[in-house]
Tab-separated table of C-alpha atoms in Angstrom:
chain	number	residue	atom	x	y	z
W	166	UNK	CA	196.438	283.832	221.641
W	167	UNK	CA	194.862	283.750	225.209
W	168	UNK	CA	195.482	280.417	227.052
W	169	UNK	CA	192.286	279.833	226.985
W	170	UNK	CA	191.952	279.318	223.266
W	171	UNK	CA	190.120	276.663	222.118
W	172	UNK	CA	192.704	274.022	220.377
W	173	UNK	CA	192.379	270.881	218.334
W	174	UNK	CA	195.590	269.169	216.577
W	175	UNK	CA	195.437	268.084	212.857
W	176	UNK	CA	197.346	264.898	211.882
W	177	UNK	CA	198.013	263.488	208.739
W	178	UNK	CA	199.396	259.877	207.366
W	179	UNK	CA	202.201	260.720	205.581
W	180	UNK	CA	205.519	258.969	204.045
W	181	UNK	CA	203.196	256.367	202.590
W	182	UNK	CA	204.949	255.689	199.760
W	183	UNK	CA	207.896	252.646	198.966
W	184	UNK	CA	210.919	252.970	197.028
W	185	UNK	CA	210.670	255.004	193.516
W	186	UNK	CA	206.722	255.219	194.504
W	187	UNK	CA	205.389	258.331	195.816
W	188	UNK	CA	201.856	258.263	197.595
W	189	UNK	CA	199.614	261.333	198.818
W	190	UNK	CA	199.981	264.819	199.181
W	191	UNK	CA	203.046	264.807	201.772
W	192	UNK	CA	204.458	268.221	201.437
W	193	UNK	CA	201.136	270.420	200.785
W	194	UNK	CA	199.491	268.455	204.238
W	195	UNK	CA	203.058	269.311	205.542
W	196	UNK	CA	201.894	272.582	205.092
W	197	UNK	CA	198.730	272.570	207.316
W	198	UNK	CA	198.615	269.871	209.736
W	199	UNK	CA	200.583	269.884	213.577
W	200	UNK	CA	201.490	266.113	213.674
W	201	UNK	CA	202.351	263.802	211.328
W	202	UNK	CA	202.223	259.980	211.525
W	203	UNK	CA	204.757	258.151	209.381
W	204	UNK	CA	204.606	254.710	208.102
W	205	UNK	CA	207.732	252.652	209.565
W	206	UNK	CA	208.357	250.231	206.949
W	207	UNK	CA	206.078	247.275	207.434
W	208	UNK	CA	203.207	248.868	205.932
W	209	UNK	CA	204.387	251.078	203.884
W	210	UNK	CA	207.852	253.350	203.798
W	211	UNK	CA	211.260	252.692	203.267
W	212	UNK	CA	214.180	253.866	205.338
W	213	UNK	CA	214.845	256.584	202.417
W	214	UNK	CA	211.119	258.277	202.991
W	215	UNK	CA	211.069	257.952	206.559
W	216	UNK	CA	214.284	260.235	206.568
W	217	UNK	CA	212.763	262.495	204.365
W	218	UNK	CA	209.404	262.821	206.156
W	219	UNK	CA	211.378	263.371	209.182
W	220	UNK	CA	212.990	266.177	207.432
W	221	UNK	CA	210.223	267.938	206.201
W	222	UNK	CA	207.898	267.367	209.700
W	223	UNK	CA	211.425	269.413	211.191
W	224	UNK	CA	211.376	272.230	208.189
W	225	UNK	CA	207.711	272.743	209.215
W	226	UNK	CA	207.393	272.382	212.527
W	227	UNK	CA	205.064	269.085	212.257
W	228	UNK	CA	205.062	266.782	215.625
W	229	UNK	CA	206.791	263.267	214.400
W	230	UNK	CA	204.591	260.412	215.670
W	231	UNK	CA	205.127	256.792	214.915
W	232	UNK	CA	202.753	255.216	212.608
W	233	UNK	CA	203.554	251.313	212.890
W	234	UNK	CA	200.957	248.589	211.287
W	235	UNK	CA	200.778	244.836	210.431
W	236	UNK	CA	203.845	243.595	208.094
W	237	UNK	CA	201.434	243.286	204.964
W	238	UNK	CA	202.784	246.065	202.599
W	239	UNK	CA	200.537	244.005	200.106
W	240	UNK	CA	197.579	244.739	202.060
W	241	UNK	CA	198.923	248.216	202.848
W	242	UNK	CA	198.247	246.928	206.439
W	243	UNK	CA	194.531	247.422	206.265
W	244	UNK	CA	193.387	243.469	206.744
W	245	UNK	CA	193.500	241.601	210.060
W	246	UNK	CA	195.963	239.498	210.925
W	247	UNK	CA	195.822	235.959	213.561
W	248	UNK	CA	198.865	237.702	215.573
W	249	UNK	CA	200.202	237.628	219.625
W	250	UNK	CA	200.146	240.207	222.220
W	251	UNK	CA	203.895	239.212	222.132
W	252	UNK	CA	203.860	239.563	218.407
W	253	UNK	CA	202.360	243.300	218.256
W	254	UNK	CA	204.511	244.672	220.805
W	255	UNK	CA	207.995	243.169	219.297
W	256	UNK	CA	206.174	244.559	216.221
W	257	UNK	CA	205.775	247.578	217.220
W	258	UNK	CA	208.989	248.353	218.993
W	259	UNK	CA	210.651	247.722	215.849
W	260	UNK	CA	209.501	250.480	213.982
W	261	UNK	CA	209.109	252.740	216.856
W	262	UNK	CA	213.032	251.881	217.674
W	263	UNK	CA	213.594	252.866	213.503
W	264	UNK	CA	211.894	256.051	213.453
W	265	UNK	CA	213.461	257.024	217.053
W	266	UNK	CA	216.775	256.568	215.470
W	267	UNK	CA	216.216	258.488	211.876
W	268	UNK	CA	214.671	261.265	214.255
W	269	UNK	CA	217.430	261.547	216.325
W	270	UNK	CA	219.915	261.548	213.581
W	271	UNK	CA	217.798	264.534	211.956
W	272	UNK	CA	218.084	266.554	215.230
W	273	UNK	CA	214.427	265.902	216.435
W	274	UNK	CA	212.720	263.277	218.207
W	275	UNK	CA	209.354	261.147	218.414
W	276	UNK	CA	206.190	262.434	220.213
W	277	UNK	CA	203.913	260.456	219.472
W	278	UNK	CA	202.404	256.483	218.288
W	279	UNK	CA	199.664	255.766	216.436
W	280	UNK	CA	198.791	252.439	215.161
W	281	UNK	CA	197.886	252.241	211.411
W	282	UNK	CA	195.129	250.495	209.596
W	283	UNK	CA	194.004	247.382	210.863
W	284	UNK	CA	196.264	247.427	213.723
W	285	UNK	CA	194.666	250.424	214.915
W	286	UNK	CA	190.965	248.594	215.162
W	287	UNK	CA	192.606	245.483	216.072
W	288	UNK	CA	194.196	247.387	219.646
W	289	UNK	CA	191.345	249.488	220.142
W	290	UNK	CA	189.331	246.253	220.438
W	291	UNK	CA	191.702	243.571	221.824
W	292	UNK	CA	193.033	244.488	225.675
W	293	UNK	CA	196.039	242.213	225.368
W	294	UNK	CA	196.788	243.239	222.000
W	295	UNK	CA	196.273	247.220	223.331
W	296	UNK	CA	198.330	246.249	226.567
W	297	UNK	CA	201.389	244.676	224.603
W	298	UNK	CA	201.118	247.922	222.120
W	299	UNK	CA	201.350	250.063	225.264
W	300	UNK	CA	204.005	248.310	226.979
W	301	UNK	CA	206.372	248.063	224.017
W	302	UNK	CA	205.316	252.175	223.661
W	303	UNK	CA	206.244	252.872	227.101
W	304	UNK	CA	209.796	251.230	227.392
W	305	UNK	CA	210.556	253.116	223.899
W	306	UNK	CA	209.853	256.295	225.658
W	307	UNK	CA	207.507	256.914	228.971
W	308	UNK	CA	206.852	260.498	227.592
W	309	UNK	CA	205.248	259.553	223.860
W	310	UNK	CA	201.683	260.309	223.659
W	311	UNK	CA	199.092	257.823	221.787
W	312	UNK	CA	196.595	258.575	219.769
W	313	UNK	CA	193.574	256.372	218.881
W	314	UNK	CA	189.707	256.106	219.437
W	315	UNK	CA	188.428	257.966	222.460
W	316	UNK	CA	186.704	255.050	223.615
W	317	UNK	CA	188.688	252.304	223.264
W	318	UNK	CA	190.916	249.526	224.901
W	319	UNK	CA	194.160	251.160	223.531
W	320	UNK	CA	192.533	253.739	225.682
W	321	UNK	CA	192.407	252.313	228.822
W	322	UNK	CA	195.557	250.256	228.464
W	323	UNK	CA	197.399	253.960	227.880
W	324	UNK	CA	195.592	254.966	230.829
W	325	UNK	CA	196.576	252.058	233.100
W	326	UNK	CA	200.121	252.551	231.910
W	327	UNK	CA	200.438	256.592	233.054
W	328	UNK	CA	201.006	257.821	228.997
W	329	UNK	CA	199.343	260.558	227.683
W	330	UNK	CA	196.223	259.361	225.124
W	331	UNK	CA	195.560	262.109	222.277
W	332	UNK	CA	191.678	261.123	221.776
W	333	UNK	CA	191.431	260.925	218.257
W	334	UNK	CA	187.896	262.029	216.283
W	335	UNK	CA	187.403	262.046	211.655
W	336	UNK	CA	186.082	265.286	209.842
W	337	UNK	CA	185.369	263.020	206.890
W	338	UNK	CA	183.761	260.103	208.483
W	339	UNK	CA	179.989	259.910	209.780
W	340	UNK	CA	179.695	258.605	213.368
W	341	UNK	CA	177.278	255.619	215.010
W	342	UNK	CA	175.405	256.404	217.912
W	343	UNK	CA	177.838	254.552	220.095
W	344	UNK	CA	180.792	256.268	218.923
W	345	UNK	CA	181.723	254.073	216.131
W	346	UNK	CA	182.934	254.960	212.991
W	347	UNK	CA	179.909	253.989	210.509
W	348	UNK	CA	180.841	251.009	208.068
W	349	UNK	CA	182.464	252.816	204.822
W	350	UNK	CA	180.164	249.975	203.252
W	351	UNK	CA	177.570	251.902	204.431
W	352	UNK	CA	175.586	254.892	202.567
W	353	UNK	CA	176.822	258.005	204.018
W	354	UNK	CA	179.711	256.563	205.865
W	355	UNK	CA	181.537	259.312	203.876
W	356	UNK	CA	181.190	263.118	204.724
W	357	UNK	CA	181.888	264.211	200.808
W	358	UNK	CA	181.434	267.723	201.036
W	359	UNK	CA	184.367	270.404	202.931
W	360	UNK	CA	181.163	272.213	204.691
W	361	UNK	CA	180.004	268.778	206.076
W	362	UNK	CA	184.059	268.253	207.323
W	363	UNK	CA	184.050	271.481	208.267
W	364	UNK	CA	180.547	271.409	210.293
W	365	UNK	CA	181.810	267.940	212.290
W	366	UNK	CA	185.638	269.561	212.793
W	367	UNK	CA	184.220	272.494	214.406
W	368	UNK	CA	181.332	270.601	216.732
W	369	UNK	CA	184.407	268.079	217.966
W	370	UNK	CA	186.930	270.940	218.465
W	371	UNK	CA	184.502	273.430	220.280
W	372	UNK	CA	181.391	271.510	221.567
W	373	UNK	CA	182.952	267.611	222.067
W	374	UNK	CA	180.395	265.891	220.005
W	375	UNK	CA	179.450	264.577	216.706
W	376	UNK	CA	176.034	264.252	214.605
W	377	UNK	CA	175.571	260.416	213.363
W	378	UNK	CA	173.400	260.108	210.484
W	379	UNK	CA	170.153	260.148	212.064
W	380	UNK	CA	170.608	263.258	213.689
W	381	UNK	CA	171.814	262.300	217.328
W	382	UNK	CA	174.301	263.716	219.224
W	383	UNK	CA	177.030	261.573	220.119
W	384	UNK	CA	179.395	263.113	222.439
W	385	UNK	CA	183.121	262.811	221.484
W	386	UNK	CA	185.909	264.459	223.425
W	387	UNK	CA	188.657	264.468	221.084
W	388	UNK	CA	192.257	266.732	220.894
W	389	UNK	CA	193.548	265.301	217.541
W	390	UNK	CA	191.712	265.469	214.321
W	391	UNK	CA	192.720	263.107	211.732
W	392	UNK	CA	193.292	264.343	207.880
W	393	UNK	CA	192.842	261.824	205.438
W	394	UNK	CA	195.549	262.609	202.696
W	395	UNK	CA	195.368	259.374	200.267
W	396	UNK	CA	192.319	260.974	197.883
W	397	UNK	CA	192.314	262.930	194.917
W	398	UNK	CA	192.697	267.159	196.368
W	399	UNK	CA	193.089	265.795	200.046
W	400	UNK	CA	195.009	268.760	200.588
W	401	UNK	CA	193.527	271.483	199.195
W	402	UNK	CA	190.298	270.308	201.366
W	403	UNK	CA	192.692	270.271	204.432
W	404	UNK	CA	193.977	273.600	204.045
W	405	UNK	CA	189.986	274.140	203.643
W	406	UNK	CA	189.380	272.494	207.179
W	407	UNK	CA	192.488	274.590	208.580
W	408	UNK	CA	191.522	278.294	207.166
W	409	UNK	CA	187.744	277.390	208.617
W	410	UNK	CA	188.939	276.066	211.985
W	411	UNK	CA	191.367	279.361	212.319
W	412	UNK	CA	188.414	281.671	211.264
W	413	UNK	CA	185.922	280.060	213.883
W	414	UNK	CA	188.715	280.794	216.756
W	415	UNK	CA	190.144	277.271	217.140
W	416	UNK	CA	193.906	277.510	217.430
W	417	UNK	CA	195.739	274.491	215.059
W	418	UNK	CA	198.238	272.700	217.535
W	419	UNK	CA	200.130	269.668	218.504
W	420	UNK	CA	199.915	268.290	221.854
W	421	UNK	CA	202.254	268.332	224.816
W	422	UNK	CA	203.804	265.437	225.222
W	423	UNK	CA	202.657	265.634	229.099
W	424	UNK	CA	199.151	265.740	227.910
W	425	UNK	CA	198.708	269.088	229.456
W	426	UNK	CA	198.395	272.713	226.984
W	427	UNK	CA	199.082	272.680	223.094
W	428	UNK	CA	202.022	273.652	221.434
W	429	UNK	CA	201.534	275.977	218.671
W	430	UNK	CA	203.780	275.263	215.173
């Protein structure tokens, strides 16, 4: 393709599951998405999956990215936590530093962090939380990209520190006219259908901007879309989201790690 193909990256949340327990689709998403964020052990994953994720992301040519959350495996680390900027940066080092090594013993290497669950909304709100994240992010590895919200403090913290931010936007997820993801206690928090995905995937990717609800336009410069993979036929409606993205002209790639062009699988 031309270089100046319109690209969008598709990540995933995989290696989700712990010990005998399997969870998601892993290898069909494996299959279709460019990145891939795997869970580090606190929330969920196990020393044993993360070296198998790793092992598939390499058979497919998936971009490994860091996926660390709050230690509440209980909680699958989706409830917020009292913690210290201190706290999430040790925290977060710790997986980073495990998946780094189980990488590098693979023969491949870690591109990119993105915080899981409530971690995730806890940095993109907090600026010392986001700057601690960062920091610990940085000394791992001054070239990993992050991913989060496009308009966020994790945001501006990656900014302040010179990494690379991968803007993150939701085919499945209905938008608030300030860029917020809308409440899933809401009604139509929840795009249900693969043409509604499919409609909001293909107005981030080509024309930067989502539809809330009501009808406005929100704009929303994003370069990674994520793929929810933890519902019943998550991947058959990703490959869904893939074959329409390809057919509308929008080439499926990871990032750079320099935040500059895409790299194609």
């Amino acid at each position: 393709m031309s270089g100046t193909a319109i690209s969008i990256d598709l990540n995933a949340d995989l290696g989700e599951g712990f010990g005998p327990y399997g969870f998601g689709e892993d290898e069909a998403l494996l299959r279709i998405v460019s990145s891939a964020n795997v869970a580090c052990g606190f929330h969920a994953g196990d020393p044993s999956i993360m070296r198998r994720t790793v092992e598939q992301c390499l058979e497919h040519g998936v971009a490994i990215g860091a996926h660390p959350g709050l230690p509440d495996r209980l909680g699958f680390g989706r409830r917020e936590m009292k913690i210290t900027a201190q706290e999430a940066g040790d925290w977060v080092s710790y997986q980073l530093g495990a998946l780094q090594a189980i990488a590098a013993a693979a023969g491949g290497e870690v591109r990119h962090v993105k915080p899981h669950g409530a971690l995730y909304h806890m940095v993109s709100k907090d600026e010392a939380l986001a700057d601690a994240v960062v920091r610990a992010i940085r000394a791992a590895d001054g070239r990993l990209l992050v991913y989060g919200p496009p308009n966020s403090r994790l945001r501006e913290a990656a900014e302040r520190a010179g990494l690379a931010f991968a803007a993150e936007g939701f085919a499945d997820r209905a938008y608030a006219a300030d860029g917020s993801l809308v409440s899933r206690e809401m009604p139509g928090a929840l795009l249900e259908t693969e043409e509604q995905a499919l409609g909001q995937a293909l107005s981030l990717a080509k024309h930067g901007y989502a539809v809330t609800p009501d009808g406005v336009r929100v704009a929303l410069e994003v370069r990674t879309i994520c793929i929810h993979g933890d519902a019943p036929g998550a991947a058959e409606r990703a490959a869904l989201l893939a074959r329409g993205l390809l057919s509308a002209g929008v080439r499926i790639a990871a990032p750079c790690q320099n935040g500059g062009s895409f790299v194609e699988r």
